Coordinates of C-alpha atoms and ligand atoms in Angstrom, one line a residue:
M113 CA -7.7 -8.7 -40.6
D114 CA -8.9 -10.1 -37.4
K115 CA -10.5 -8.1 -34.6
L116 CA -7.4 -7.8 -32.5
D117 CA -5.3 -6.4 -35.5
K118 CA -8.1 -3.8 -36.1
I119 CA -8.0 -2.6 -32.4
E120 CA -4.3 -2.4 -32.7
E121 CA -4.4 -0.4 -35.9
M122 CA -7.0 2.1 -34.3
A123 CA -5.1 2.1 -31.0
A124 CA -2.0 3.4 -32.6
L125 CA -3.7 6.7 -33.3
M126 CA -5.0 7.0 -29.7
S127 CA -3.7 8.3 -26.3
E128 CA -2.6 5.4 -24.0
T129 CA -5.9 6.0 -21.8
E130 CA -8.1 5.8 -25.0
R131 CA -6.3 2.7 -26.2
Q132 CA -6.9 0.9 -22.8
Y133 CA -10.7 2.0 -22.9
A134 CA -10.8 0.3 -26.6
Y135 CA -9.4 -2.9 -25.0
M136 CA -12.0 -2.8 -22.2
Q137 CA -14.7 -2.7 -24.8
E138 CA -13.2 -5.7 -26.6
A139 CA -12.7 -7.6 -23.2
R140 CA -16.4 -6.9 -22.5
R141 CA -17.5 -8.4 -25.9
L142 CA -15.4 -11.5 -25.1
V143 CA -16.7 -11.8 -21.5
E144 CA -20.3 -11.4 -22.8
E145 CA -19.8 -14.2 -25.4
E146 CA -18.3 -16.6 -22.8
S147 CA -21.0 -15.7 -20.2
A148 CA -23.8 -16.5 -22.9
R149 CA -22.2 -19.7 -23.7
L150 CA -22.1 -20.7 -20.0
G151 CA -25.5 -19.2 -19.2
R152 CA -24.1 -17.3 -16.1
P153 CA -22.1 -14.2 -15.3
L154 CA -18.4 -14.6 -15.3
T155 CA -16.7 -14.1 -11.8
A156 CA -13.3 -12.5 -10.8
N157 CA -11.4 -12.5 -7.6
I158 CA -8.4 -10.4 -6.6
T159 CA -6.1 -11.1 -3.7
T160 CA -3.7 -8.2 -2.7
F161 CA -0.5 -8.7 -0.8
G162 CA 1.7 -5.9 0.6
C163 CA 1.3 -2.3 1.2
Q164 CA -1.3 0.5 0.5
M165 CA 0.2 1.1 -2.9
N166 CA -0.6 -2.5 -4.0
A167 CA -4.1 -2.0 -2.5
R168 CA -4.6 1.1 -4.6
D169 CA -3.4 -0.8 -7.7
S170 CA -5.8 -3.6 -7.0
E171 CA -8.7 -1.0 -7.2
K172 CA -7.4 -0.1 -10.6
L173 CA -7.4 -3.8 -11.6
S174 CA -10.9 -4.2 -10.1
G175 CA -12.2 -1.2 -12.1
I176 CA -11.0 -2.7 -15.3
L177 CA -12.4 -6.2 -14.5
R178 CA -15.8 -4.4 -13.8
E179 CA -15.7 -2.6 -17.1
A180 CA -14.9 -5.8 -18.7
G181 CA -18.3 -7.2 -17.2
Y182 CA -17.0 -9.5 -14.5
V183 CA -18.8 -9.9 -11.3
E184 CA -16.4 -9.8 -8.2
T185 CA -16.6 -12.7 -5.9
E186 CA -15.0 -13.5 -2.6
S187 CA -14.2 -17.1 -3.7
E188 CA -11.0 -18.0 -5.5
D189 CA -13.1 -20.7 -7.3
A190 CA -13.6 -18.0 -10.0
D191 CA -13.4 -17.5 -13.7
F192 CA -10.5 -15.0 -13.5
V193 CA -8.2 -14.9 -10.5
I194 CA -5.5 -12.4 -10.0
Y195 CA -2.7 -12.1 -7.3
N196 CA -1.2 -8.7 -6.9
T197 CA 2.0 -9.7 -5.1
C198 CA 4.6 -8.3 -2.7
T199 CA 8.2 -9.2 -2.3
V200 CA 9.4 -7.0 0.5
R201 CA 9.9 -10.0 2.7
E202 CA 10.5 -13.7 1.7
N203 CA 7.5 -14.9 3.6
A204 CA 5.2 -12.9 1.3
N205 CA 6.6 -14.9 -1.7
Q206 CA 6.1 -18.2 0.0
R207 CA 2.4 -17.5 0.7
V208 CA 1.9 -16.9 -3.1
Y209 CA 3.5 -20.2 -4.2
G210 CA 1.5 -22.1 -1.5
R211 CA -1.7 -20.5 -2.7
L212 CA -1.0 -21.1 -6.4
G213 CA -1.2 -24.9 -5.7
V214 CA -4.8 -24.5 -4.4
L215 CA -5.7 -22.5 -7.6
H216 CA -4.4 -25.3 -9.7
G217 CA -6.9 -27.6 -8.1
Y218 CA -9.7 -25.2 -9.1
K219 CA -8.4 -24.9 -12.6
K220 CA -8.4 -28.6 -13.1
K221 CA -12.3 -28.6 -12.5
N222 CA -12.7 -25.4 -14.6
P223 CA -10.3 -25.4 -17.5
H224 CA -11.6 -22.0 -18.8
M225 CA -10.4 -20.5 -15.5
K226 CA -7.6 -17.8 -16.0
I227 CA -5.0 -17.3 -13.6
A228 CA -3.0 -13.9 -13.4
L229 CA -0.1 -12.8 -11.3
C230 CA 1.2 -9.2 -11.1
G231 CA 2.9 -6.8 -8.7
C232 CA 6.3 -6.4 -7.1
M233 CA 7.3 -10.1 -7.0
M234 CA 6.8 -10.4 -10.8
Q235 CA 9.6 -7.8 -11.2
E236 CA 12.2 -10.3 -10.0
P237 CA 13.5 -12.5 -13.0
T238 CA 14.1 -15.6 -10.6
V239 CA 10.4 -15.5 -9.8
V240 CA 9.3 -15.5 -13.4
E241 CA 11.8 -18.3 -14.3
K242 CA 10.4 -20.4 -11.5
L243 CA 6.8 -19.7 -12.6
K244 CA 7.8 -20.6 -16.2
K245 CA 9.2 -23.9 -15.1
S246 CA 7.0 -25.3 -12.4
Y247 CA 3.8 -23.2 -12.7
R248 CA 2.8 -23.6 -16.4
F249 CA -1.0 -23.4 -15.6
V250 CA -0.5 -19.5 -14.9
D251 CA -2.1 -17.6 -17.8
L252 CA -0.7 -14.1 -17.4
I253 CA 2.4 -12.6 -15.6
F254 CA 2.9 -8.8 -15.7
G255 CA 4.7 -6.4 -13.4
T256 CA 4.4 -3.1 -11.6
H257 CA 5.5 -0.7 -14.5
N258 CA 2.7 -1.8 -17.0
I259 CA -0.3 -2.3 -14.8
F260 CA -2.0 0.5 -16.8
K261 CA -2.2 -1.9 -19.7
F262 CA -4.0 -4.6 -17.8
A263 CA -7.1 -4.2 -20.2
E264 CA -4.9 -5.0 -23.2
L265 CA -3.3 -8.0 -21.4
L266 CA -6.6 -9.3 -20.3
V267 CA -7.7 -9.3 -24.0
R268 CA -4.6 -11.2 -25.1
T269 CA -5.1 -13.7 -22.2
L270 CA -8.8 -14.2 -23.1
T271 CA -7.8 -15.0 -26.8
S272 CA -4.8 -17.1 -26.2
D273 CA -4.0 -20.4 -24.6
R274 CA -0.3 -19.6 -24.0
M275 CA 1.2 -18.1 -20.9
I276 CA 1.4 -14.5 -21.6
I277 CA 4.5 -12.7 -19.8
D278 CA 5.0 -8.9 -20.0
I279 CA 7.4 -7.3 -17.6
W280 CA 9.1 -4.0 -18.1
K281 CA 12.3 -3.2 -16.4
D282 CA 11.3 0.5 -15.6
T283 CA 9.1 3.2 -17.0
D284 CA 8.8 6.9 -16.9
Q285 CA 5.1 6.9 -17.9
I286 CA 2.3 7.8 -15.7
V287 CA -1.2 6.9 -17.3
E288 CA -4.0 9.0 -15.9
D289 CA -7.9 8.5 -15.8
L290 CA -8.3 4.8 -15.9
P291 CA -11.4 3.3 -14.1
T292 CA -11.1 2.3 -10.5
E293 CA -13.5 0.3 -8.2
R294 CA -12.9 1.6 -4.5
K295 CA -13.1 -0.9 -1.7
Y296 CA -14.7 1.8 0.5
P297 CA -17.1 4.5 -1.0
F298 CA -16.0 7.1 1.6
K299 CA -12.3 6.9 1.6
S300 CA -9.6 6.4 -1.0
G301 CA -5.8 6.1 -1.5
V302 CA -4.4 8.5 -4.1
N303 CA -0.9 7.9 -5.6
I304 CA 1.1 11.1 -5.6
M305 CA 4.3 9.5 -6.7
F306 CA 5.6 6.1 -7.8
G307 CA 8.9 4.3 -7.2
C308 CA 11.8 5.1 -4.9
N309 CA 15.3 6.4 -5.1
N310 CA 16.5 5.8 -1.6
F311 CA 18.0 2.4 -1.9
C312 CA 18.0 1.4 1.8
S313 CA 20.4 -1.4 1.7
Y314 CA 17.8 -4.0 2.9
C315 CA 15.1 -3.0 0.6
I316 CA 14.0 -4.5 -2.7
V317 CA 11.3 -1.8 -3.4
P318 CA 13.5 0.5 -5.5
Y319 CA 14.4 -2.5 -7.7
V320 CA 10.7 -3.7 -8.2
R321 CA 9.1 -0.2 -8.4
G322 CA 11.6 1.6 -10.4
R323 CA 12.7 5.3 -10.1
E324 CA 10.8 7.9 -8.3
R325 CA 8.3 9.9 -10.4
S326 CA 5.9 12.4 -8.9
R327 CA 2.4 13.2 -10.6
E328 CA 1.6 16.7 -11.4
P329 CA -0.2 18.6 -8.7
R330 CA -3.1 19.5 -10.9
D331 CA -3.7 15.8 -11.9
I332 CA -3.7 14.8 -8.2
I333 CA -6.1 17.7 -7.3
R334 CA -8.4 16.8 -10.2
E335 CA -8.4 13.1 -9.0
I336 CA -9.2 14.1 -5.5
E337 CA -11.9 16.5 -6.6
A338 CA -13.6 13.8 -8.5
L339 CA -13.3 11.3 -5.6
V340 CA -15.0 14.0 -3.4
R341 CA -17.9 14.4 -5.9
D342 CA -18.3 10.7 -5.7
G343 CA -18.7 10.6 -1.9
V344 CA -15.0 10.3 -0.6
R345 CA -14.4 12.3 2.6
E346 CA -10.9 11.0 3.5
V347 CA -7.8 10.6 1.2
M348 CA -4.5 8.8 1.9
L349 CA -1.8 10.4 -0.2
L350 CA 0.5 7.4 -1.2
G351 CA 4.2 7.3 -1.9
Q352 CA 7.3 5.5 -0.7
N353 CA 8.8 8.8 0.5
V354 CA 6.1 11.5 0.3
N355 CA 8.6 14.0 1.8
S356 CA 10.5 14.1 -1.5
Y357 CA 7.4 14.6 -3.6
G358 CA 7.6 17.1 -6.4
K359 CA 11.4 17.6 -6.4
T360 CA 11.8 16.3 -10.0
L361 CA 8.8 18.0 -11.5
E362 CA 9.4 20.6 -14.3
Q363 CA 8.0 23.2 -11.8
P364 CA 9.2 21.8 -8.5
V365 CA 6.6 21.7 -5.6
S366 CA 7.2 20.6 -2.1
F367 CA 4.9 18.0 -0.4
A368 CA 4.0 20.7 2.2
Q369 CA 2.7 23.0 -0.8
L370 CA 0.9 20.0 -2.2
L371 CA -0.9 19.4 1.2
K372 CA -2.0 23.1 1.3
E373 CA -3.6 22.8 -2.1
V374 CA -5.3 19.6 -1.0
E375 CA -6.6 21.2 2.1
Q376 CA -8.5 23.8 -0.1
I377 CA -10.7 21.1 -1.7
D378 CA -14.2 21.7 -0.6
G379 CA -16.0 18.6 0.7
L380 CA -12.8 16.7 1.7
E381 CA -12.7 16.3 5.4
R382 CA -9.7 14.3 6.2
I383 CA -6.1 13.8 4.7
R384 CA -3.7 11.2 5.6
F385 CA -0.4 10.4 3.9
M386 CA 2.2 7.5 3.8
T387 CA 5.2 7.1 4.0
S388 CA 7.3 9.9 5.5
H389 CA 11.1 9.4 5.3
P390 CA 12.7 11.0 8.4
K391 CA 15.6 12.3 6.4
D392 CA 13.3 14.5 4.2
L393 CA 10.9 15.6 6.8
S394 CA 10.8 19.4 6.6
D395 CA 9.9 22.1 9.1
E396 CA 7.5 23.5 6.6
L397 CA 5.6 20.0 6.7
I398 CA 5.4 20.2 10.5
E399 CA 4.0 23.8 10.3
V400 CA 1.5 23.0 7.6
M401 CA 0.3 19.9 9.6
A402 CA -0.1 21.9 12.8
Q403 CA -2.1 24.6 11.2
S404 CA -4.3 22.2 9.2
K405 CA -7.9 21.4 10.0
K406 CA -8.0 18.4 7.8
I407 CA -4.6 16.6 8.1
C408 CA -5.1 13.8 10.5
R409 CA -3.0 13.8 13.8
H410 CA -1.1 10.8 12.9
L411 CA 2.4 10.4 11.4
H412 CA 4.1 7.2 10.3
L413 CA 7.8 7.8 10.7
P414 CA 9.8 4.6 10.0
L415 CA 12.8 4.2 12.4
Q416 CA 14.2 0.8 11.1
S417 CA 16.9 0.8 13.7
G418 CA 17.9 3.0 16.7
S419 CA 21.6 2.3 16.2
S420 CA 23.3 5.3 14.2
R421 CA 26.0 2.6 13.2
I422 CA 23.4 0.3 11.7
L423 CA 21.3 3.2 10.3
K424 CA 24.4 4.2 8.3
V425 CA 24.9 0.6 6.8
M426 CA 21.1 0.7 6.1
N427 CA 21.8 3.8 4.1
R428 CA 19.0 5.6 6.0
R429 CA 20.8 9.0 6.1
Y430 CA 19.9 10.0 9.6
T431 CA 21.4 9.3 13.1
K432 CA 19.7 8.0 16.1
E433 CA 19.9 11.6 17.6
Q434 CA 18.5 13.2 14.6
Y435 CA 15.6 11.0 14.6
V436 CA 14.8 11.5 18.2
E437 CA 15.1 15.2 17.9
L438 CA 12.7 15.2 14.8
A439 CA 10.2 13.1 16.8
Q440 CA 10.3 15.4 19.8
K441 CA 10.0 18.4 17.5
I442 CA 6.8 16.9 16.0
R443 CA 5.3 16.1 19.4
R444 CA 6.2 19.7 20.6
A445 CA 4.3 21.1 17.7
M446 CA 1.3 18.8 18.0
P447 CA 1.2 17.2 21.5
D448 CA -1.8 15.0 20.6
I449 CA -0.3 13.4 17.4
A450 CA 0.0 9.7 17.3
L451 CA 3.4 8.5 16.0
S452 CA 3.8 5.0 14.5
T453 CA 6.8 3.3 13.0
D454 CA 8.5 0.4 11.3
I455 CA 11.4 -1.4 12.9
I456 CA 13.6 -4.1 11.5
V457 CA 15.3 -6.7 13.9
G458 CA 18.4 -8.7 12.9
F459 CA 19.9 -6.5 10.3
P460 CA 23.3 -8.0 9.3
G461 CA 25.8 -7.1 12.0
E462 CA 23.3 -6.1 14.6
T463 CA 24.8 -6.6 18.0
E464 CA 23.1 -6.6 21.3
E465 CA 24.2 -3.0 21.9
D466 CA 22.8 -1.9 18.7
F467 CA 19.5 -3.6 19.5
L468 CA 19.5 -1.9 23.0
E469 CA 19.8 1.5 21.1
T470 CA 16.6 0.6 19.3
L471 CA 14.8 -0.1 22.5
D472 CA 16.3 3.1 23.8
V473 CA 14.5 5.0 21.0
V474 CA 11.2 3.1 21.4
K475 CA 11.3 4.1 25.1
T476 CA 12.2 7.7 24.4
V477 CA 9.8 8.3 21.5
R478 CA 6.9 6.2 22.9
Y479 CA 5.2 5.1 19.8
D480 CA 1.4 4.9 19.6
S481 CA 1.9 1.9 17.5
A482 CA 4.9 0.1 15.8
F483 CA 5.2 -2.6 13.1
T484 CA 8.2 -4.9 13.9
F485 CA 9.7 -7.0 11.2
I486 CA 12.3 -9.7 11.2
Y487 CA 15.1 -8.9 8.7
S488 CA 14.6 -10.8 5.5
K489 CA 17.3 -11.3 3.0
R490 CA 16.2 -9.9 -0.5
T491 CA 18.4 -11.1 -3.3
G492 CA 20.0 -8.3 -5.2
T493 CA 20.1 -5.8 -2.3
P494 CA 23.5 -4.8 -0.8
A495 CA 22.5 -6.3 2.6
A496 CA 22.0 -9.8 1.3
V497 CA 25.7 -10.2 0.7
M498 CA 26.8 -8.6 3.9
E499 CA 28.7 -10.9 6.3
N500 CA 27.6 -11.2 9.9
Q501 CA 24.0 -12.4 9.2
V502 CA 22.5 -12.7 12.6
P503 CA 21.6 -16.3 13.8
D504 CA 17.9 -17.0 13.8
E505 CA 17.5 -17.7 17.6
V506 CA 19.2 -14.4 18.4
V507 CA 16.9 -12.6 16.1
K508 CA 13.8 -14.3 17.6
D509 CA 14.8 -13.4 21.1
R510 CA 15.3 -9.6 20.2
F511 CA 12.1 -9.7 18.2
D512 CA 10.2 -10.9 21.1
R513 CA 11.7 -8.4 23.5
L514 CA 11.0 -5.6 21.1
L515 CA 7.4 -6.7 20.6
S516 CA 6.6 -6.8 24.2
C517 CA 8.2 -3.4 24.8
V518 CA 6.4 -1.6 21.9
Q519 CA 3.1 -3.2 23.0
D520 CA 3.4 -2.0 26.6
I521 CA 4.1 1.4 25.4
S522 CA 1.2 1.5 22.9
R523 CA -1.2 0.3 25.6
E524 CA 0.0 3.1 27.9
M525 CA -0.2 5.7 25.1
A526 CA -3.7 4.7 24.1
E527 CA -4.8 5.3 27.7
R528 CA -4.2 9.0 27.4
F529 CA -7.1 9.6 25.1
T530 CA -9.7 7.5 27.3
G531 CA -12.6 9.8 28.3
S532 CA -12.1 12.3 25.5
V533 CA -14.5 13.0 22.7
Q534 CA -13.1 12.5 19.2
E535 CA -14.3 12.5 15.6
A536 CA -14.5 9.1 14.0
L537 CA -15.2 8.2 10.5
V538 CA -17.5 5.1 10.7
E539 CA -16.1 2.4 8.4
E540 CA -18.1 -0.7 8.9
P541 CA -20.5 -2.7 11.1
N542 CA -18.8 -4.5 13.9
E543 CA -18.5 -8.1 12.9
Q544 CA -18.4 -9.5 16.4
L545 CA -20.9 -7.2 18.3
G546 CA -24.3 -6.9 16.7
G547 CA -25.7 -3.3 16.7
Y548 CA -22.2 -1.9 16.9
V549 CA -20.2 -0.1 14.3
T550 CA -16.5 0.6 14.0
G551 CA -14.9 4.0 13.4
R552 CA -11.5 5.3 12.9
L553 CA -10.2 8.3 14.7
G554 CA -7.8 10.9 13.2
N555 CA -5.0 9.3 15.2
N556 CA -5.7 6.1 13.4
H557 CA -7.0 4.2 16.5
V558 CA -10.2 2.4 16.2
V559 CA -13.4 2.7 18.3
H560 CA -16.4 0.4 18.5
F561 CA -19.7 1.9 19.6
P562 CA -23.4 1.2 19.5
G563 CA -24.9 2.5 16.3
G564 CA -26.6 1.5 13.1
T565 CA -25.2 1.0 9.7
E566 CA -26.8 4.2 8.4
L567 CA -23.7 5.8 10.2
I568 CA -21.2 4.3 7.8
G569 CA -19.3 6.8 5.8
Q570 CA -20.1 9.6 8.2
I571 CA -17.9 11.5 10.6
V572 CA -19.5 11.4 14.1
K573 CA -18.4 12.5 17.6
V574 CA -17.7 9.6 19.8
R575 CA -16.5 9.5 23.5
L576 CA -13.8 7.0 24.2
D577 CA -15.3 5.3 27.4
E578 CA -12.7 2.5 27.7
C579 CA -9.4 1.6 26.3
K580 CA -8.8 -2.0 25.5
G581 CA -5.2 -1.6 24.6
F582 CA -5.2 -1.3 20.8
Y583 CA -8.9 -0.2 20.4
Y584 CA -11.5 1.7 22.4
M585 CA -15.1 1.0 23.2
G586 CA -17.1 4.3 23.0
S587 CA -20.5 6.0 22.8
L588 CA -22.0 8.1 20.2
M589 CA -22.4 11.8 21.2
N590 CA -25.2 14.0 19.7
Ligands
SAH820 N1 9.1 3.4 1.9 C1 8.8 2.9 3.3 C2 8.8 1.4 3.5 C3 8.1 0.5 2.6 S1 8.5 -1.1 2.9 C4 9.8 3.7 4.2 O1 10.8 3.9 3.8 O2 9.5 3.7 5.4 C5 7.7 -1.2 4.6 C6 8.6 -1.7 5.6 O3 9.0 -3.0 5.4 C7 9.9 -0.9 5.9 O4 9.6 0.2 6.6 C8 10.7 -1.8 6.6 O5 10.6 -1.7 8.0 C9 10.1 -3.2 6.1 N2 11.2 -3.9 5.3 C10 11.6 -3.5 4.1 N3 12.6 -4.3 3.7 C11 12.6 -5.4 4.7 C12 13.6 -6.5 4.6 N4 14.3 -6.9 3.7 N5 13.3 -7.2 5.8 C13 12.5 -6.9 6.8 N6 11.7 -5.9 6.6 C14 11.9 -5.1 5.7
SF4_821 FE1 12.5 0.8 0.8 FE2 14.0 2.7 1.8 FE3 12.6 3.2 -0.4 FE4 11.3 2.8 1.8 S1 12.7 4.5 1.4 S2 10.8 1.8 -0.1 S3 12.6 1.3 2.9 S4 14.3 1.9 -0.2
F3S822 FE1 5.4 -5.0 -1.1 FE2 5.8 -3.8 -3.4 FE3 4.6 -2.6 -1.4 S1 7.2 -5.1 -2.5 S2 5.5 -3.5 0.4 S3 3.8 -4.4 -2.3 S4 5.8 -1.7 -2.9

């Protein structure tokens, strides 16, 4: 019986978490062996594409690589390289293929190098076919549903010369308590739910992330308490639609109720969350936010389009009027709140009139910041086969007009805080200005001010002296 069979026999008797820890131990033995042979530590590099959800997943990958004994490096010329991919728009995919060519060059010099791909793009069968055909040098491919078994897949990759592919179509499993390595010691993302059930007609996320599943409140609270003990002061609760959190749990809980519980955690100072779908945003949530001392005064409320007709075809399930009313209700309850949004330009069938409706919402709501995207056709989504795809030059023109409108408004909105004193969580030294640090305000704006690196991780009072459009220059208050 070889070593791997033995682990598998033991593993059958364990919980999933225990199994993965057993594989981490075995990976560690393999890495130590290789490292002794080479006379140097083995290095690993992770690149993350896409959203906060992927960023959090990468921290889990990083935690497992650390347990296995790899030393993380900035360079992609490493012993283990993994890309955690995104497929929400086509250009994300193109970037991955482009960079794989460069990795192949490194692998020719270092034949022991292992290249792994995971994340949303791998859930698309056409992508995996293409990799199998034209990118044979890739060693490991896995998807979003089985990321918890990365330790096991790592062991298999280190003991095999064949391309290992393990993609699941969906899962209802949530595996708790695996190691993570946080990018920042003082703040962390926390998954509260996985997947999405909304099926907006342009969006591939429900197909690559599977059905919506919420974690139990007690598991979320336990994780945050442990993070706080470890130095975390700010958490970002993550889900594709946090407003529908908890509806399918055995004992249903609302997102607002979860927030109230998180607020009680001693030592936690700031709470953020992402993303709020306008159709499910409750009055209860607005009330809890308005009364909270810890929930940051920032809400990301994706609009996508300002035309009720387009919104209907997008399957967003709100109208222009409902959205505007909601945004105004939120601003009435919390006048100092910063609102941000996502907008898609060039959805199939979008006319000039539809586009003007979008501009109208932007001018009415006056976003503090907005992410603007050119519609990207995603195979398998209903919108991909809709007629009336909008010509590129029309989309480009609308995109430029939208961008200049949102930028003008953001600049004006940022001005309203100039001169005020706000709390900032100091995140990093300023890279351009020696002797300066960069902090993040509750409303998600960034401020640069003179200060030493000992401030990093602390929440300090800063006066916003000058607004530079998308950031402030400030000074530390005592
Ligand atoms: N769950 C979040 C969105 C996650 S995807 C929500 O519902 O708001 C992040 C953003 O990418 C979306 O808000 C949307 O603006 C954009 N996006 C998604 N699919 C897209 C596509 N096919 N083309 C262009 N932008 C897209
Ligand atoms: Fe995509 Fe819509 Fe789900 Fe957001 S809510 S992830 S846009 S399907
Ligand atoms: Fe991209 Fe997947 Fe997030 S497709 S936006 S990484 S959920």
